[in-house]
Amino acid sequence: MKLLDIKEGRFIGINVVDLVVLVVVLFLFFSFGTKILAKDLTFSGEEMYNAIQTYQRLDSKGFLVEAEAKGKWIAGGTEAYARGIIIETRSGAFALKSKSGKVWVGGSMAYLEDIAVSELTFIPTDAYVASFDLEARTFSSYRDFLGYFNTLARELRAEHLRIGGSTVMPADISFTNPKKSAQEIFNELNQLHYLKYVGIAQMGSNEVIIRLRVAELFELEKINIEAEKVTISEAKVYAGYSEMPLHLDSSVYHVASLEDLK
């Protein structure tokens, strides 16, 4: 079969007219789908409470959500734009963590935040998230700790793997006899972009306990914290996917779909 048959007006065996129609239909379908997705996760400055409810549904299932905010700086009234990971919410407002720092964005009538929003768009990093509980575990080193989660990510075929807990019960990671101080460990973790919250839960001469909300495995690999022993408390593990992970046992893993939560 010819790739292009000019005489018969066919391309790879398909009538050229039919092929053009197919391309147009696919283009319109893609454009329509993209607009619907954007509409579902885009909110005006008057829809902040609706936005918070949507975010809380996503957050409760382990989705990591970036947000793009457009509006005006409350202090000067000039045009404003911010994009970052949502790390905190309060009545009618979000805190976005970007590389330049933390920015609070509120509705169109906001006056206590940094930006009064005219449009806010959520950009989740995954389309599906599988979550499960992890029992407390102890590792011989930080590298051993990372190695365990890397193996887990490969077994789950996860595109992203996050470690942490809920707002009510975050995860604690204990470092026994670390070579760095509690403040140094906190500073290294706090610089990570895809991290919702980190704090020092306890520090002493022989142990430092760090409390965190959610952290991405690939970012935790960027740092090294030498210690005699590393222990993680009971925690949540979230595996992110761009397509439905049909290989996972539904009786073991709860899989949440972005489409179902919007």
PDB file of C-alpha atoms in Angstrom:
ATOM      1  CA  MET A   1       0.000   0.000   0.000  1.00  0.00           C
ATOM      2  CA  LYS A   2       1.292   3.431  -0.952  1.00  0.00           C
ATOM      3  CA  LEU A   3       1.792   6.002   1.801  1.00  0.00           C
ATOM      4  CA  LEU A   4       0.339   8.679  -0.494  1.00  0.00           C
ATOM      5  CA  ASP A   5      -1.809   7.786  -3.510  1.00  0.00           C
ATOM      6  CA  ILE A   6      -2.409  11.064  -5.357  1.00  0.00           C
ATOM      7  CA  LYS A   7      -4.431   9.422  -8.111  1.00  0.00           C
ATOM      8  CA  GLU A   8      -6.911   7.837  -5.683  1.00  0.00           C
ATOM      9  CA  GLY A   9      -6.755  10.767  -3.243  1.00  0.00           C
ATOM     10  CA  ARG A  10      -5.731   8.601  -0.307  1.00  0.00           C
ATOM     11  CA  PHE A  11      -3.191   8.880   2.498  1.00  0.00           C
ATOM     12  CA  ILE A  12      -2.147   5.585   4.168  1.00  0.00           C
ATOM     13  CA  GLY A  13      -5.293   4.071   2.664  1.00  0.00           C
ATOM     14  CA  ILE A  14      -7.674   6.727   4.009  1.00  0.00           C
ATOM     15  CA  ASN A  15      -9.605   9.090   1.769  1.00  0.00           C
ATOM     16  CA  VAL A  16      -8.015  12.557   2.103  1.00  0.00           C
ATOM     17  CA  VAL A  17     -11.389  14.253   2.649  1.00  0.00           C
ATOM     18  CA  ASP A  18     -12.240  11.795   5.439  1.00  0.00           C
ATOM     19  CA  LEU A  19      -8.797  12.329   6.949  1.00  0.00           C
ATOM     20  CA  VAL A  20      -9.285  16.117   7.019  1.00  0.00           C
ATOM     21  CA  VAL A  21     -12.680  15.689   8.683  1.00  0.00           C
ATOM     22  CA  LEU A  22     -11.161  13.334  11.272  1.00  0.00           C
ATOM     23  CA  VAL A  23      -8.376  15.796  12.084  1.00  0.00           C
ATOM     24  CA  VAL A  24     -10.884  18.648  12.510  1.00  0.00           C
ATOM     25  CA  VAL A  25     -13.118  16.528  14.773  1.00  0.00           C
ATOM     26  CA  LEU A  26     -10.151  15.502  16.942  1.00  0.00           C
ATOM     27  CA  PHE A  27      -9.008  19.117  17.184  1.00  0.00           C
ATOM     28  CA  LEU A  28     -12.471  20.306  18.254  1.00  0.00           C
ATOM     29  CA  PHE A  29     -12.775  17.457  20.762  1.00  0.00           C
ATOM     30  CA  PHE A  30      -9.397  18.281  22.293  1.00  0.00           C
ATOM     31  CA  SER A  31     -10.186  22.002  22.423  1.00  0.00           C
ATOM     32  CA  PHE A  32     -13.584  21.356  24.000  1.00  0.00           C
ATOM     33  CA  GLY A  33     -12.091  18.993  26.578  1.00  0.00           C
ATOM     34  CA  THR A  34      -9.372  21.467  27.476  1.00  0.00           C
ATOM     35  CA  LYS A  35     -11.896  24.275  27.972  1.00  0.00           C
ATOM     36  CA  ILE A  36     -14.133  22.104  30.125  1.00  0.00           C
ATOM     37  CA  LEU A  37     -11.183  21.089  32.308  1.00  0.00           C
ATOM     38  CA  ALA A  38     -10.056  24.702  32.661  1.00  0.00           C
ATOM     39  CA  LYS A  39     -13.600  25.866  33.450  1.00  0.00           C
ATOM     40  CA  ASP A  40     -14.047  23.275  36.188  1.00  0.00           C
ATOM     41  CA  LEU A  41     -10.887  24.378  37.966  1.00  0.00           C
ATOM     42  CA  THR A  42     -10.985  28.113  37.275  1.00  0.00           C
ATOM     43  CA  PHE A  43     -12.745  30.456  39.698  1.00  0.00           C
ATOM     44  CA  SER A  44     -13.552  34.141  39.659  1.00  0.00           C
ATOM     45  CA  GLY A  45     -12.794  36.466  42.560  1.00  0.00           C
ATOM     46  CA  GLU A  46     -16.393  36.000  43.753  1.00  0.00           C
ATOM     47  CA  GLU A  47     -16.072  32.200  43.915  1.00  0.00           C
ATOM     48  CA  MET A  48     -13.340  31.820  46.538  1.00  0.00           C
ATOM     49  CA  TYR A  49     -15.406  29.760  48.969  1.00  0.00           C
ATOM     50  CA  ASN A  50     -16.331  27.388  46.160  1.00  0.00           C
ATOM     51  CA  ALA A  51     -12.630  27.251  45.275  1.00  0.00           C
ATOM     52  CA  ILE A  52     -11.711  26.361  48.852  1.00  0.00           C
ATOM     53  CA  GLN A  53     -14.286  23.555  48.963  1.00  0.00           C
ATOM     54  CA  THR A  54     -12.915  22.149  45.695  1.00  0.00           C
ATOM     55  CA  TYR A  55      -9.343  22.390  46.957  1.00  0.00           C
ATOM     56  CA  GLN A  56     -10.219  20.668  50.238  1.00  0.00           C
ATOM     57  CA  ARG A  57     -11.719  17.735  48.322  1.00  0.00           C
ATOM     58  CA  LEU A  58      -8.542  17.417  46.248  1.00  0.00           C
ATOM     59  CA  ASP A  59      -6.247  17.866  49.239  1.00  0.00           C
ATOM     60  CA  SER A  60      -8.068  15.243  51.315  1.00  0.00           C
ATOM     61  CA  LYS A  61      -7.321  12.644  48.623  1.00  0.00           C
ATOM     62  CA  GLY A  62      -3.628  13.505  48.340  1.00  0.00           C
ATOM     63  CA  PHE A  63      -3.602  15.711  45.250  1.00  0.00           C
ATOM     64  CA  LEU A  64      -0.830  18.284  45.115  1.00  0.00           C
ATOM     65  CA  VAL A  65      -2.299  21.460  43.652  1.00  0.00           C
ATOM     66  CA  GLU A  66      -0.578  24.427  42.114  1.00  0.00           C
ATOM     67  CA  ALA A  67      -2.596  27.601  41.597  1.00  0.00           C
ATOM     68  CA  GLU A  68      -2.293  30.468  39.169  1.00  0.00           C
ATOM     69  CA  ALA A  69      -3.685  33.761  40.486  1.00  0.00           C
ATOM     70  CA  LYS A  70      -4.438  36.884  38.464  1.00  0.00           C
ATOM     71  CA  GLY A  71      -5.639  40.142  39.969  1.00  0.00           C
ATOM     72  CA  LYS A  72      -4.273  43.247  41.693  1.00  0.00           C
ATOM     73  CA  TRP A  73      -1.793  43.857  44.474  1.00  0.00           C
ATOM     74  CA  ILE A  74      -3.823  45.119  47.413  1.00  0.00           C
ATOM     75  CA  ALA A  75      -1.033  47.418  48.584  1.00  0.00           C
ATOM     76  CA  GLY A  76      -0.557  49.316  45.317  1.00  0.00           C
ATOM     77  CA  GLY A  77      -3.468  48.407  43.083  1.00  0.00           C
ATOM     78  CA  THR A  78      -1.192  47.362  40.225  1.00  0.00           C
ATOM     79  CA  GLU A  79      -1.695  44.233  38.134  1.00  0.00           C
ATOM     80  CA  ALA A  80      -0.574  41.065  39.927  1.00  0.00           C
ATOM     81  CA  TYR A  81       0.251  37.500  38.944  1.00  0.00           C
ATOM     82  CA  ALA A  82       1.374  34.635  41.168  1.00  0.00           C
ATOM     83  CA  ARG A  83       1.783  30.909  40.763  1.00  0.00           C
ATOM     84  CA  GLY A  84       2.721  28.398  43.416  1.00  0.00           C
ATOM     85  CA  ILE A  85       1.807  25.330  45.445  1.00  0.00           C
ATOM     86  CA  ILE A  86      -1.204  25.773  47.715  1.00  0.00           C
ATOM     87  CA  ILE A  87       0.133  25.184  51.217  1.00  0.00           C
ATOM     88  CA  GLU A  88      -2.548  26.695  53.446  1.00  0.00           C
ATOM     89  CA  THR A  89      -6.102  28.046  53.441  1.00  0.00           C
ATOM     90  CA  ARG A  90      -8.129  30.304  55.647  1.00  0.00           C
ATOM     91  CA  SER A  91     -11.552  31.910  55.323  1.00  0.00           C
ATOM     92  CA  GLY A  92     -11.808  32.948  51.668  1.00  0.00           C
ATOM     93  CA  ALA A  93      -8.058  32.885  50.973  1.00  0.00           C
ATOM     94  CA  PHE A  94      -5.143  30.679  49.877  1.00  0.00           C
ATOM     95  CA  ALA A  95      -1.423  30.770  50.631  1.00  0.00           C
ATOM     96  CA  LEU A  96       0.720  30.030  47.570  1.00  0.00           C
ATOM     97  CA  LYS A  97       4.333  28.947  47.940  1.00  0.00           C
ATOM     98  CA  SER A  98       6.478  30.044  45.022  1.00  0.00           C
ATOM     99  CA  LYS A  99      10.240  30.249  44.557  1.00  0.00           C
ATOM    100  CA  SER A 100      10.064  33.913  45.538  1.00  0.00           C
ATOM    101  CA  GLY A 101       8.215  33.253  48.799  1.00  0.00           C
ATOM    102  CA  LYS A 102       4.749  32.945  50.259  1.00  0.00           C
ATOM    103  CA  VAL A 103       1.827  34.965  48.862  1.00  0.00           C
ATOM    104  CA  TRP A 104      -1.704  35.154  50.239  1.00  0.00           C
ATOM    105  CA  VAL A 105      -4.472  35.541  47.651  1.00  0.00           C
ATOM    106  CA  GLY A 106      -8.078  36.411  48.435  1.00  0.00           C
ATOM    107  CA  GLY A 107     -11.285  37.223  46.589  1.00  0.00           C
ATOM    108  CA  SER A 108     -11.993  40.311  44.528  1.00  0.00           C
ATOM    109  CA  MET A 109     -12.921  42.312  47.662  1.00  0.00           C
ATOM    110  CA  ALA A 110      -9.965  41.079  49.761  1.00  0.00           C
ATOM    111  CA  TYR A 111      -8.046  43.606  51.849  1.00  0.00           C
ATOM    112  CA  LEU A 112      -6.055  41.500  54.355  1.00  0.00           C
ATOM    113  CA  GLU A 113      -4.186  39.389  51.774  1.00  0.00           C
ATOM    114  CA  ASP A 114      -1.482  40.297  49.249  1.00  0.00           C
ATOM    115  CA  ILE A 115      -3.503  39.878  46.035  1.00  0.00           C
ATOM    116  CA  ALA A 116      -7.168  40.492  45.311  1.00  0.00           C
ATOM    117  CA  VAL A 117      -7.963  37.810  42.750  1.00  0.00           C
ATOM    118  CA  SER A 118      -9.958  38.273  39.560  1.00  0.00           C
ATOM    119  CA  GLU A 119      -9.220  34.708  38.393  1.00  0.00           C
ATOM    120  CA  LEU A 120      -7.789  31.670  40.157  1.00  0.00           C
ATOM    121  CA  THR A 121      -6.935  28.421  38.349  1.00  0.00           C
ATOM    122  CA  PHE A 122      -5.983  25.116  39.978  1.00  0.00           C
ATOM    123  CA  ILE A 123      -3.316  23.015  38.271  1.00  0.00           C
ATOM    124  CA  PRO A 124      -3.104  19.580  39.963  1.00  0.00           C
ATOM    125  CA  THR A 125       0.122  17.667  39.307  1.00  0.00           C
ATOM    126  CA  ASP A 126      -1.736  14.351  38.812  1.00  0.00           C
ATOM    127  CA  ALA A 127      -4.964  13.052  37.272  1.00  0.00           C
ATOM    128  CA  TYR A 128      -5.162  10.070  39.662  1.00  0.00           C
ATOM    129  CA  VAL A 129      -3.819   9.501  43.171  1.00  0.00           C
ATOM    130  CA  ALA A 130      -3.544   6.161  44.962  1.00  0.00           C
ATOM    131  CA  SER A 131      -3.183   6.440  48.732  1.00  0.00           C
ATOM    132  CA  PHE A 132      -2.465   4.030  51.551  1.00  0.00           C
ATOM    133  CA  ASP A 133      -1.336   4.042  55.174  1.00  0.00           C
ATOM    134  CA  LEU A 134       2.265   3.327  56.085  1.00  0.00           C
ATOM    135  CA  GLU A 135       3.215   1.799  59.421  1.00  0.00           C
ATOM    136  CA  ALA A 136       6.063   3.304  61.418  1.00  0.00           C
ATOM    137  CA  ARG A 137       9.457   2.193  60.114  1.00  0.00           C
ATOM    138  CA  THR A 138      13.093   2.598  61.098  1.00  0.00           C
ATOM    139  CA  PHE A 139      16.019   2.843  58.678  1.00  0.00           C
ATOM    140  CA  SER A 140      19.770   2.655  59.158  1.00  0.00           C
ATOM    141  CA  SER A 141      20.367   5.951  57.331  1.00  0.00           C
ATOM    142  CA  TYR A 142      18.677   8.696  55.336  1.00  0.00           C
ATOM    143  CA  ARG A 143      19.830   6.998  52.122  1.00  0.00           C
ATOM    144  CA  ASP A 144      18.255   3.747  53.309  1.00  0.00           C
ATOM    145  CA  PHE A 145      15.058   5.711  54.015  1.00  0.00           C
ATOM    146  CA  LEU A 146      15.061   7.115  50.457  1.00  0.00           C
ATOM    147  CA  GLY A 147      15.917   3.709  48.996  1.00  0.00           C
ATOM    148  CA  TYR A 148      12.828   2.144  50.563  1.00  0.00           C
ATOM    149  CA  PHE A 149      10.503   4.740  49.036  1.00  0.00           C
ATOM    150  CA  ASN A 150      12.240   4.544  45.654  1.00  0.00           C
ATOM    151  CA  THR A 151      11.643   0.796  45.607  1.00  0.00           C
ATOM    152  CA  LEU A 152       8.034   1.406  46.581  1.00  0.00           C
ATOM    153  CA  ALA A 153       7.610   3.948  43.761  1.00  0.00           C
ATOM    154  CA  ARG A 154       8.961   1.443  41.217  1.00  0.00           C
ATOM    155  CA  GLU A 155       6.685  -1.321  42.486  1.00  0.00           C
ATOM    156  CA  LEU A 156       3.661   0.975  42.243  1.00  0.00           C
ATOM    157  CA  ARG A 157       4.857   2.346  38.861  1.00  0.00           C
ATOM    158  CA  ALA A 158       4.171   5.783  40.310  1.00  0.00           C
ATOM    159  CA  GLU A 159       4.988   8.906  38.339  1.00  0.00           C
ATOM    160  CA  HIS A 160       5.133  10.873  41.594  1.00  0.00           C
ATOM    161  CA  LEU A 161       5.419   9.635  45.158  1.00  0.00           C
ATOM    162  CA  ARG A 162       4.576  11.825  48.137  1.00  0.00           C
ATOM    163  CA  ILE A 163       5.140  11.141  51.822  1.00  0.00           C
ATOM    164  CA  GLY A 164       3.279  12.850  54.624  1.00  0.00           C
ATOM    165  CA  GLY A 165       0.023  12.989  56.483  1.00  0.00           C
ATOM    166  CA  SER A 166      -3.123  14.996  57.011  1.00  0.00           C
ATOM    167  CA  THR A 167      -3.553  18.454  58.498  1.00  0.00           C
ATOM    168  CA  VAL A 168      -4.729  16.826  61.725  1.00  0.00           C
ATOM    169  CA  MET A 169      -2.021  14.149  61.780  1.00  0.00           C
ATOM    170  CA  PRO A 170       1.156  15.038  59.848  1.00  0.00           C
ATOM    171  CA  ALA A 171       4.119  12.651  59.623  1.00  0.00           C
ATOM    172  CA  ASP A 172       7.077  12.795  62.018  1.00  0.00           C
ATOM    173  CA  ILE A 173      10.582  11.866  60.887  1.00  0.00           C
ATOM    174  CA  SER A 174      13.124  11.285  63.650  1.00  0.00           C
ATOM    175  CA  PHE A 175      16.891  11.628  63.101  1.00  0.00           C
ATOM    176  CA  THR A 176      19.057   9.952  65.758  1.00  0.00           C
ATOM    177  CA  ASN A 177      22.431  11.645  66.334  1.00  0.00           C
ATOM    178  CA  PRO A 178      22.277  13.719  63.139  1.00  0.00           C
ATOM    179  CA  LYS A 179      25.421  15.536  61.993  1.00  0.00           C
ATOM    180  CA  LYS A 180      23.358  18.652  61.298  1.00  0.00           C
ATOM    181  CA  SER A 181      21.480  20.781  63.799  1.00  0.00           C
ATOM    182  CA  ALA A 182      17.700  20.891  63.968  1.00  0.00           C
ATOM    183  CA  GLN A 183      17.735  24.332  62.336  1.00  0.00           C
ATOM    184  CA  GLU A 184      19.994  23.146  59.507  1.00  0.00           C
ATOM    185  CA  ILE A 185      17.729  20.153  58.816  1.00  0.00           C
ATOM    186  CA  PHE A 186      14.666  22.407  58.887  1.00  0.00           C
ATOM    187  CA  ASN A 187      16.317  24.915  56.517  1.00  0.00           C
ATOM    188  CA  GLU A 188      17.206  22.214  53.979  1.00  0.00           C
ATOM    189  CA  LEU A 189      13.694  20.788  53.968  1.00  0.00           C
ATOM    190  CA  ASN A 190      11.998  24.175  53.980  1.00  0.00           C
ATOM    191  CA  GLN A 191      13.719  25.168  50.725  1.00  0.00           C
ATOM    192  CA  LEU A 192      11.959  22.371  48.827  1.00  0.00           C
ATOM    193  CA  HIS A 193       9.251  23.690  46.531  1.00  0.00           C
ATOM    194  CA  TYR A 194       6.763  20.803  46.566  1.00  0.00           C
ATOM    195  CA  LEU A 195       6.453  20.709  50.336  1.00  0.00           C
ATOM    196  CA  LYS A 196       3.320  21.932  52.102  1.00  0.00           C
ATOM    197  CA  TYR A 197       4.557  22.258  55.664  1.00  0.00           C
ATOM    198  CA  VAL A 198       7.635  21.460  57.729  1.00  0.00           C
ATOM    199  CA  GLY A 199       8.336  22.195  61.376  1.00  0.00           C
ATOM    200  CA  ILE A 200      10.560  21.125  64.246  1.00  0.00           C
ATOM    201  CA  ALA A 201       8.514  18.912  66.552  1.00  0.00           C
ATOM    202  CA  GLN A 202      11.310  18.104  68.979  1.00  0.00           C
ATOM    203  CA  MET A 203      15.040  18.602  69.310  1.00  0.00           C
ATOM    204  CA  GLY A 204      17.571  17.348  71.822  1.00  0.00           C
ATOM    205  CA  SER A 205      21.204  16.379  72.090  1.00  0.00           C
ATOM    206  CA  ASN A 206      20.629  12.971  70.473  1.00  0.00           C
ATOM    207  CA  GLU A 207      17.466  13.337  68.419  1.00  0.00           C
ATOM    208  CA  VAL A 208      15.721  15.758  66.087  1.00  0.00           C
ATOM    209  CA  ILE A 209      12.106  15.167  65.075  1.00  0.00           C
ATOM    210  CA  ILE A 210      10.833  16.945  61.991  1.00  0.00           C
ATOM    211  CA  ARG A 211       7.096  17.198  61.337  1.00  0.00           C
ATOM    212  CA  LEU A 212       5.938  17.488  57.742  1.00  0.00           C
ATOM    213  CA  ARG A 213       2.638  17.627  55.890  1.00  0.00           C
ATOM    214  CA  VAL A 214       3.500  16.443  52.371  1.00  0.00           C
ATOM    215  CA  ALA A 215       6.862  16.102  50.601  1.00  0.00           C
ATOM    216  CA  GLU A 216       7.776  14.837  47.119  1.00  0.00           C
ATOM    217  CA  LEU A 217      10.246  11.948  47.015  1.00  0.00           C
ATOM    218  CA  PHE A 218      12.259  13.374  44.100  1.00  0.00           C
ATOM    219  CA  GLU A 219      12.860  16.559  46.106  1.00  0.00           C
ATOM    220  CA  LEU A 220      13.814  14.701  49.280  1.00  0.00           C
ATOM    221  CA  GLU A 221      16.541  13.061  47.186  1.00  0.00           C
ATOM    222  CA  LYS A 222      18.128  16.462  46.580  1.00  0.00           C
ATOM    223  CA  ILE A 223      19.302  16.718  50.176  1.00  0.00           C
ATOM    224  CA  ASN A 224      21.354  14.500  52.483  1.00  0.00           C
ATOM    225  CA  ILE A 225      20.880  14.287  56.234  1.00  0.00           C
ATOM    226  CA  GLU A 226      23.453  12.016  57.846  1.00  0.00           C
ATOM    227  CA  ALA A 227      22.224  10.282  60.992  1.00  0.00           C
ATOM    228  CA  GLU A 228      22.738   7.004  62.830  1.00  0.00           C
ATOM    229  CA  LYS A 229      19.079   6.119  62.430  1.00  0.00           C
ATOM    230  CA  VAL A 230      15.999   7.542  60.691  1.00  0.00           C
ATOM    231  CA  THR A 231      12.475   6.677  61.835  1.00  0.00           C
ATOM    232  CA  ILE A 232       9.193   7.693  60.214  1.00  0.00           C
ATOM    233  CA  SER A 233       5.972   7.580  62.217  1.00  0.00           C
ATOM    234  CA  GLU A 234       2.702   6.252  60.862  1.00  0.00           C
ATOM    235  CA  ALA A 235       2.188   8.200  57.664  1.00  0.00           C
ATOM    236  CA  LYS A 236       0.326   8.484  54.400  1.00  0.00           C
ATOM    237  CA  VAL A 237       1.827   7.615  51.026  1.00  0.00           C
ATOM    238  CA  TYR A 238       0.373   9.117  47.845  1.00  0.00           C
ATOM    239  CA  ALA A 239       1.239   7.762  44.395  1.00  0.00           C
ATOM    240  CA  GLY A 240       0.395  10.055  41.484  1.00  0.00           C
ATOM    241  CA  TYR A 241      -0.470   9.037  37.905  1.00  0.00           C
ATOM    242  CA  SER A 242      -1.464  10.708  34.644  1.00  0.00           C
ATOM    243  CA  GLU A 243      -3.594   7.691  33.672  1.00  0.00           C
ATOM    244  CA  MET A 244      -5.788   5.327  35.681  1.00  0.00           C
ATOM    245  CA  PRO A 245      -3.462   2.816  37.452  1.00  0.00           C
ATOM    246  CA  LEU A 246      -5.334  -0.345  36.509  1.00  0.00           C
ATOM    247  CA  HIS A 247      -2.463  -2.501  37.780  1.00  0.00           C
ATOM    248  CA  LEU A 248      -3.197  -1.624  41.419  1.00  0.00           C
ATOM    249  CA  ASP A 249      -5.318  -3.879  43.623  1.00  0.00           C
ATOM    250  CA  SER A 250      -8.429  -1.833  44.468  1.00  0.00           C
ATOM    251  CA  SER A 251      -8.869  -3.759  47.719  1.00  0.00           C
ATOM    252  CA  VAL A 252      -5.509  -2.437  48.923  1.00  0.00           C
ATOM    253  CA  TYR A 253      -5.182   0.990  47.324  1.00  0.00           C
ATOM    254  CA  HIS A 254      -7.805   3.694  47.199  1.00  0.00           C
ATOM    255  CA  VAL A 255      -7.560   5.497  43.860  1.00  0.00           C
ATOM    256  CA  ALA A 256      -9.055   8.987  43.545  1.00  0.00           C
ATOM    257  CA  SER A 257      -9.807  10.557  40.176  1.00  0.00           C
ATOM    258  CA  LEU A 258      -9.402  14.261  39.522  1.00  0.00           C
ATOM    259  CA  GLU A 259     -12.511  14.247  37.336  1.00  0.00           C
ATOM    260  CA  ASP A 260     -14.635  12.847  40.176  1.00  0.00           C
ATOM    261  CA  LEU A 261     -13.466  15.465  42.674  1.00  0.00           C
ATOM    262  CA  LYS A 262     -13.757  18.637  40.604  1.00  0.00           C
TER     263      LYS A 262
END
